[in-house]
Amino acid sequence: MANEVICLDSSILIDYFRKSKKENSFFFELSNRYSSFAVSVITEFEILSGSNHKQKDFWNRFFHQILVIPFDHKSNKEAIKIFHDLKRQRKLIDLPDLFIGATAKAHNLKLATLNEKDFSRISGLEILSKKKK
């Protein structure tokens, strides 16, 4: 099992939560290969702001068990670079995704996502995605 920390996008967490058979989720697959996970505080915001009271209990327990990375000065500087690069290419993505990608990139983490289409626009961001079967 790899010891590196993997940053999880909201799509990974939502997929895991919604699947009745957790072993069919990409997060389950990742947890068999990696032992340490993190999320951007932006991911935490996305998940908790879209959750009802019962779901928030589940997610609060989850977020207490993994590293939640703040959107700090280093992440902000990376986000500005990414924004200008994507704007120049006319390939902007939603700001929450830009901030999540910037956080992962600024902290040299691979990003696990089911939203490869948008995150693949971020140059230099290493993405882990579910392979189509």
JSON list of N, CA and C in Angstrom, two decimals, residues 61-111:
[
{"chain": "A", "resi": 61, "resn": "ARG", "atom": "N", "xyz": [-17.59, 13.39, 10.85]},
{"chain": "A", "resi": 61, "resn": "ARG", "atom": "CA", "xyz": [-16.75, 12.29, 11.34]},
{"chain": "A", "resi": 61, "resn": "ARG", "atom": "C", "xyz": [-15.67, 11.96, 10.30]},
{"chain": "A", "resi": 62, "resn": "PHE", "atom": "N", "xyz": [-16.07, 11.94, 9.03]},
{"chain": "A", "resi": 62, "resn": "PHE", "atom": "CA", "xyz": [-15.12, 11.64, 7.95]},
{"chain": "A", "resi": 62, "resn": "PHE", "atom": "C", "xyz": [-13.99, 12.67, 7.93]},
{"chain": "A", "resi": 63, "resn": "PHE", "atom": "N", "xyz": [-14.34, 13.97, 7.95]},
{"chain": "A", "resi": 63, "resn": "PHE", "atom": "CA", "xyz": [-13.33, 15.02, 7.85]},
{"chain": "A", "resi": 63, "resn": "PHE", "atom": "C", "xyz": [-12.43, 15.09, 9.07]},
{"chain": "A", "resi": 64, "resn": "HIS", "atom": "N", "xyz": [-12.87, 14.57, 10.21]},
{"chain": "A", "resi": 64, "resn": "HIS", "atom": "CA", "xyz": [-12.01, 14.52, 11.38]},
{"chain": "A", "resi": 64, "resn": "HIS", "atom": "C", "xyz": [-10.97, 13.41, 11.29]},
{"chain": "A", "resi": 65, "resn": "GLN", "atom": "N", "xyz": [-11.16, 12.50, 10.34]},
{"chain": "A", "resi": 65, "resn": "GLN", "atom": "CA", "xyz": [-10.24, 11.37, 10.20]},
{"chain": "A", "resi": 65, "resn": "GLN", "atom": "C", "xyz": [-9.19, 11.57, 9.12]},
{"chain": "A", "resi": 66, "resn": "ILE", "atom": "N", "xyz": [-9.33, 12.61, 8.32]},
{"chain": "A", "resi": 66, "resn": "ILE", "atom": "CA", "xyz": [-8.35, 12.87, 7.27]},
{"chain": "A", "resi": 66, "resn": "ILE", "atom": "C", "xyz": [-7.84, 14.30, 7.39]},
{"chain": "A", "resi": 67, "resn": "LEU", "atom": "N", "xyz": [-6.82, 14.60, 6.64]},
{"chain": "A", "resi": 67, "resn": "LEU", "atom": "CA", "xyz": [-6.23, 15.93, 6.62]},
{"chain": "A", "resi": 67, "resn": "LEU", "atom": "C", "xyz": [-7.09, 16.86, 5.77]},
{"chain": "A", "resi": 68, "resn": "VAL", "atom": "N", "xyz": [-7.49, 17.99, 6.34]},
{"chain": "A", "resi": 68, "resn": "VAL", "atom": "CA", "xyz": [-8.19, 19.03, 5.58]},
{"chain": "A", "resi": 68, "resn": "VAL", "atom": "C", "xyz": [-7.19, 20.16, 5.38]},
{"chain": "A", "resi": 69, "resn": "ILE", "atom": "N", "xyz": [-6.83, 20.39, 4.12]},
{"chain": "A", "resi": 69, "resn": "ILE", "atom": "CA", "xyz": [-5.79, 21.36, 3.78]},
{"chain": "A", "resi": 69, "resn": "ILE", "atom": "C", "xyz": [-6.42, 22.75, 3.60]},
{"chain": "A", "resi": 70, "resn": "PRO", "atom": "N", "xyz": [-5.92, 23.74, 4.33]},
{"chain": "A", "resi": 70, "resn": "PRO", "atom": "CA", "xyz": [-6.48, 25.09, 4.18]},
{"chain": "A", "resi": 70, "resn": "PRO", "atom": "C", "xyz": [-6.13, 25.70, 2.82]},
{"chain": "A", "resi": 71, "resn": "PHE", "atom": "N", "xyz": [-6.96, 26.62, 2.38]},
{"chain": "A", "resi": 71, "resn": "PHE", "atom": "CA", "xyz": [-6.63, 27.39, 1.18]},
{"chain": "A", "resi": 71, "resn": "PHE", "atom": "C", "xyz": [-5.75, 28.54, 1.65]},
{"chain": "A", "resi": 72, "resn": "ASP", "atom": "N", "xyz": [-4.46, 28.31, 1.63]},
{"chain": "A", "resi": 72, "resn": "ASP", "atom": "CA", "xyz": [-3.49, 29.24, 2.17]},
{"chain": "A", "resi": 72, "resn": "ASP", "atom": "C", "xyz": [-2.86, 30.12, 1.07]},
{"chain": "A", "resi": 73, "resn": "HIS", "atom": "N", "xyz": [-1.89, 30.90, 1.46]},
{"chain": "A", "resi": 73, "resn": "HIS", "atom": "CA", "xyz": [-1.21, 31.80, 0.53]},
{"chain": "A", "resi": 73, "resn": "HIS", "atom": "C", "xyz": [-0.57, 31.04, -0.63]},
{"chain": "A", "resi": 74, "resn": "LYS", "atom": "N", "xyz": [0.04, 29.91, -0.31]},
{"chain": "A", "resi": 74, "resn": "LYS", "atom": "CA", "xyz": [0.70, 29.08, -1.33]},
{"chain": "A", "resi": 74, "resn": "LYS", "atom": "C", "xyz": [-0.34, 28.58, -2.35]},
{"chain": "A", "resi": 75, "resn": "SER", "atom": "N", "xyz": [-1.49, 28.11, -1.86]},
{"chain": "A", "resi": 75, "resn": "SER", "atom": "CA", "xyz": [-2.57, 27.65, -2.74]},
{"chain": "A", "resi": 75, "resn": "SER", "atom": "C", "xyz": [-3.12, 28.80, -3.57]},
{"chain": "A", "resi": 76, "resn": "ASN", "atom": "N", "xyz": [-3.26, 29.96, -2.94]},
{"chain": "A", "resi": 76, "resn": "ASN", "atom": "CA", "xyz": [-3.78, 31.13, -3.64]},
{"chain": "A", "resi": 76, "resn": "ASN", "atom": "C", "xyz": [-2.86, 31.55, -4.78]},
{"chain": "A", "resi": 77, "resn": "LYS", "atom": "N", "xyz": [-1.56, 31.57, -4.53]},
{"chain": "A", "resi": 77, "resn": "LYS", "atom": "CA", "xyz": [-0.61, 31.93, -5.59]},
{"chain": "A", "resi": 77, "resn": "LYS", "atom": "C", "xyz": [-0.70, 30.95, -6.76]},
{"chain": "A", "resi": 78, "resn": "GLU", "atom": "N", "xyz": [-0.85, 29.66, -6.44]},
{"chain": "A", "resi": 78, "resn": "GLU", "atom": "CA", "xyz": [-0.99, 28.64, -7.48]},
{"chain": "A", "resi": 78, "resn": "GLU", "atom": "C", "xyz": [-2.30, 28.85, -8.25]},
{"chain": "A", "resi": 79, "resn": "ALA", "atom": "N", "xyz": [-3.37, 29.17, -7.53]},
{"chain": "A", "resi": 79, "resn": "ALA", "atom": "CA", "xyz": [-4.68, 29.41, -8.16]},
{"chain": "A", "resi": 79, "resn": "ALA", "atom": "C", "xyz": [-4.62, 30.58, -9.13]},
{"chain": "A", "resi": 80, "resn": "ILE", "atom": "N", "xyz": [-3.91, 31.61, -8.77]},
{"chain": "A", "resi": 80, "resn": "ILE", "atom": "CA", "xyz": [-3.77, 32.79, -9.65]},
{"chain": "A", "resi": 80, "resn": "ILE", "atom": "C", "xyz": [-3.05, 32.40, -10.93]},
{"chain": "A", "resi": 81, "resn": "LYS", "atom": "N", "xyz": [-1.97, 31.62, -10.81]},
{"chain": "A", "resi": 81, "resn": "LYS", "atom": "CA", "xyz": [-1.25, 31.15, -12.00]},
{"chain": "A", "resi": 81, "resn": "LYS", "atom": "C", "xyz": [-2.15, 30.31, -12.89]},
{"chain": "A", "resi": 82, "resn": "ILE", "atom": "N", "xyz": [-2.87, 29.38, -12.28]},
{"chain": "A", "resi": 82, "resn": "ILE", "atom": "CA", "xyz": [-3.76, 28.50, -13.04]},
{"chain": "A", "resi": 82, "resn": "ILE", "atom": "C", "xyz": [-4.86, 29.32, -13.71]},
{"chain": "A", "resi": 83, "resn": "PHE", "atom": "N", "xyz": [-5.44, 30.26, -12.98]},
{"chain": "A", "resi": 83, "resn": "PHE", "atom": "CA", "xyz": [-6.52, 31.09, -13.53]},
{"chain": "A", "resi": 83, "resn": "PHE", "atom": "C", "xyz": [-6.04, 31.83, -14.78]},
{"chain": "A", "resi": 84, "resn": "HIS", "atom": "N", "xyz": [-4.88, 32.47, -14.68]},
{"chain": "A", "resi": 84, "resn": "HIS", "atom": "CA", "xyz": [-4.37, 33.23, -15.83]},
{"chain": "A", "resi": 84, "resn": "HIS", "atom": "C", "xyz": [-4.06, 32.31, -17.01]},
{"chain": "A", "resi": 85, "resn": "ASP", "atom": "N", "xyz": [-3.52, 31.14, -16.73]},
{"chain": "A", "resi": 85, "resn": "ASP", "atom": "CA", "xyz": [-3.22, 30.17, -17.78]},
{"chain": "A", "resi": 85, "resn": "ASP", "atom": "C", "xyz": [-4.50, 29.72, -18.47]},
{"chain": "A", "resi": 86, "resn": "LEU", "atom": "N", "xyz": [-5.52, 29.35, -17.69]},
{"chain": "A", "resi": 86, "resn": "LEU", "atom": "CA", "xyz": [-6.78, 28.88, -18.27]},
{"chain": "A", "resi": 86, "resn": "LEU", "atom": "C", "xyz": [-7.53, 30.00, -18.99]},
{"chain": "A", "resi": 87, "resn": "LYS", "atom": "N", "xyz": [-7.46, 31.20, -18.44]},
{"chain": "A", "resi": 87, "resn": "LYS", "atom": "CA", "xyz": [-8.14, 32.34, -19.07]},
{"chain": "A", "resi": 87, "resn": "LYS", "atom": "C", "xyz": [-7.50, 32.64, -20.43]},
{"chain": "A", "resi": 88, "resn": "ARG", "atom": "N", "xyz": [-6.19, 32.59, -20.48]},
{"chain": "A", "resi": 88, "resn": "ARG", "atom": "CA", "xyz": [-5.46, 32.83, -21.74]},
{"chain": "A", "resi": 88, "resn": "ARG", "atom": "C", "xyz": [-5.87, 31.80, -22.80]},
{"chain": "A", "resi": 89, "resn": "GLN", "atom": "N", "xyz": [-6.10, 30.57, -22.36]},
{"chain": "A", "resi": 89, "resn": "GLN", "atom": "CA", "xyz": [-6.49, 29.50, -23.28]},
{"chain": "A", "resi": 89, "resn": "GLN", "atom": "C", "xyz": [-8.00, 29.46, -23.54]},
{"chain": "A", "resi": 90, "resn": "ARG", "atom": "N", "xyz": [-8.72, 30.33, -22.85]},
{"chain": "A", "resi": 90, "resn": "ARG", "atom": "CA", "xyz": [-10.20, 30.32, -22.89]},
{"chain": "A", "resi": 90, "resn": "ARG", "atom": "C", "xyz": [-10.74, 28.95, -22.49]},
{"chain": "A", "resi": 91, "resn": "LYS", "atom": "N", "xyz": [-10.19, 28.41, -21.40]},
{"chain": "A", "resi": 91, "resn": "LYS", "atom": "CA", "xyz": [-10.60, 27.10, -20.90]},
{"chain": "A", "resi": 91, "resn": "LYS", "atom": "C", "xyz": [-10.85, 27.15, -19.39]},
{"chain": "A", "resi": 92, "resn": "LEU", "atom": "N", "xyz": [-11.45, 28.24, -18.92]},
{"chain": "A", "resi": 92, "resn": "LEU", "atom": "CA", "xyz": [-11.71, 28.39, -17.48]},
{"chain": "A", "resi": 92, "resn": "LEU", "atom": "C", "xyz": [-12.60, 27.26, -16.96]},
{"chain": "A", "resi": 93, "resn": "ILE", "atom": "N", "xyz": [-12.39, 26.92, -15.70]},
{"chain": "A", "resi": 93, "resn": "ILE", "atom": "CA", "xyz": [-13.22, 25.94, -15.01]},
{"chain": "A", "resi": 93, "resn": "ILE", "atom": "C", "xyz": [-13.86, 26.64, -13.81]},
{"chain": "A", "resi": 94, "resn": "ASP", "atom": "N", "xyz": [-14.83, 26.00, -13.20]},
{"chain": "A", "resi": 94, "resn": "ASP", "atom": "CA", "xyz": [-15.48, 26.58, -12.03]},
{"chain": "A", "resi": 94, "resn": "ASP", "atom": "C", "xyz": [-14.46, 26.89, -10.95]},
{"chain": "A", "resi": 95, "resn": "LEU", "atom": "N", "xyz": [-14.64, 28.02, -10.26]},
{"chain": "A", "resi": 95, "resn": "LEU", "atom": "CA", "xyz": [-13.66, 28.44, -9.25]},
{"chain": "A", "resi": 95, "resn": "LEU", "atom": "C", "xyz": [-13.44, 27.40, -8.15]},
{"chain": "A", "resi": 96, "resn": "PRO", "atom": "N", "xyz": [-14.49, 26.75, -7.62]},
{"chain": "A", "resi": 96, "resn": "PRO", "atom": "CA", "xyz": [-14.19, 25.73, -6.60]},
{"chain": "A", "resi": 96, "resn": "PRO", "atom": "C", "xyz": [-13.23, 24.65, -7.12]},
{"chain": "A", "resi": 97, "resn": "ASP", "atom": "N", "xyz": [-13.42, 24.20, -8.36]},
{"chain": "A", "resi": 97, "resn": "ASP", "atom": "CA", "xyz": [-12.52, 23.20, -8.93]},
{"chain": "A", "resi": 97, "resn": "ASP", "atom": "C", "xyz": [-11.12, 23.78, -9.11]},
{"chain": "A", "resi": 98, "resn": "LEU", "atom": "N", "xyz": [-11.04, 25.02, -9.54]},
{"chain": "A", "resi": 98, "resn": "LEU", "atom": "CA", "xyz": [-9.74, 25.67, -9.70]},
{"chain": "A", "resi": 98, "resn": "LEU", "atom": "C", "xyz": [-9.02, 25.72, -8.35]},
{"chain": "A", "resi": 99, "resn": "PHE", "atom": "N", "xyz": [-9.76, 26.08, -7.28]},
{"chain": "A", "resi": 99, "resn": "PHE", "atom": "CA", "xyz": [-9.15, 26.17, -5.94]},
{"chain": "A", "resi": 99, "resn": "PHE", "atom": "C", "xyz": [-8.74, 24.79, -5.42]},
{"chain": "A", "resi": 100, "resn": "ILE", "atom": "N", "xyz": [-9.55, 23.78, -5.68]},
{"chain": "A", "resi": 100, "resn": "ILE", "atom": "CA", "xyz": [-9.21, 22.41, -5.25]},
{"chain": "A", "resi": 100, "resn": "ILE", "atom": "C", "xyz": [-7.96, 21.93, -5.99]},
{"chain": "A", "resi": 101, "resn": "GLY", "atom": "N", "xyz": [-7.93, 22.15, -7.31]},
{"chain": "A", "resi": 101, "resn": "GLY", "atom": "CA", "xyz": [-6.75, 21.77, -8.10]},
{"chain": "A", "resi": 101, "resn": "GLY", "atom": "C", "xyz": [-5.51, 22.52, -7.67]},
{"chain": "A", "resi": 102, "resn": "ALA", "atom": "N", "xyz": [-5.67, 23.81, -7.40]},
{"chain": "A", "resi": 102, "resn": "ALA", "atom": "CA", "xyz": [-4.54, 24.63, -6.97]},
{"chain": "A", "resi": 102, "resn": "ALA", "atom": "C", "xyz": [-4.00, 24.16, -5.62]},
{"chain": "A", "resi": 103, "resn": "THR", "atom": "N", "xyz": [-4.89, 23.78, -4.72]},
{"chain": "A", "resi": 103, "resn": "THR", "atom": "CA", "xyz": [-4.47, 23.29, -3.40]},
{"chain": "A", "resi": 103, "resn": "THR", "atom": "C", "xyz": [-3.67, 22.01, -3.55]},
{"chain": "A", "resi": 104, "resn": "ALA", "atom": "N", "xyz": [-4.17, 21.08, -4.35]},
{"chain": "A", "resi": 104, "resn": "ALA", "atom": "CA", "xyz": [-3.44, 19.82, -4.57]},
{"chain": "A", "resi": 104, "resn": "ALA", "atom": "C", "xyz": [-2.08, 20.10, -5.21]},
{"chain": "A", "resi": 105, "resn": "LYS", "atom": "N", "xyz": [-2.08, 20.93, -6.23]},
{"chain": "A", "resi": 105, "resn": "LYS", "atom": "CA", "xyz": [-0.83, 21.22, -6.94]},
{"chain": "A", "resi": 105, "resn": "LYS", "atom": "C", "xyz": [0.17, 21.95, -6.03]},
{"chain": "A", "resi": 106, "resn": "ALA", "atom": "N", "xyz": [-0.30, 22.92, -5.26]},
{"chain": "A", "resi": 106, "resn": "ALA", "atom": "CA", "xyz": [0.58, 23.69, -4.38]},
{"chain": "A", "resi": 106, "resn": "ALA", "atom": "C", "xyz": [1.22, 22.82, -3.31]},
{"chain": "A", "resi": 107, "resn": "HIS", "atom": "N", "xyz": [0.54, 21.73, -2.94]},
{"chain": "A", "resi": 107, "resn": "HIS", "atom": "CA", "xyz": [1.06, 20.85, -1.90]},
{"chain": "A", "resi": 107, "resn": "HIS", "atom": "C", "xyz": [1.61, 19.54, -2.48]},
{"chain": "A", "resi": 108, "resn": "ASN", "atom": "N", "xyz": [1.85, 19.55, -3.81]},
{"chain": "A", "resi": 108, "resn": "ASN", "atom": "CA", "xyz": [2.45, 18.40, -4.51]},
{"chain": "A", "resi": 108, "resn": "ASN", "atom": "C", "xyz": [1.71, 17.09, -4.25]},
{"chain": "A", "resi": 109, "resn": "LEU", "atom": "N", "xyz": [0.38, 17.16, -4.35]},
{"chain": "A", "resi": 109, "resn": "LEU", "atom": "CA", "xyz": [-0.45, 15.97, -4.14]},
{"chain": "A", "resi": 109, "resn": "LEU", "atom": "C", "xyz": [-1.13, 15.57, -5.44]},
{"chain": "A", "resi": 110, "resn": "LYS", "atom": "N", "xyz": [-1.29, 14.28, -5.62]},
{"chain": "A", "resi": 110, "resn": "LYS", "atom": "CA", "xyz": [-2.11, 13.78, -6.72]},
{"chain": "A", "resi": 110, "resn": "LYS", "atom": "C", "xyz": [-3.57, 14.04, -6.33]},
{"chain": "A", "resi": 111, "resn": "LEU", "atom": "N", "xyz": [-4.39, 14.34, -7.34]},
{"chain": "A", "resi": 111, "resn": "LEU", "atom": "CA", "xyz": [-5.80, 14.58, -7.10]},
{"chain": "A", "resi": 111, "resn": "LEU", "atom": "C", "xyz": [-6.63, 13.44, -7.68]}
]
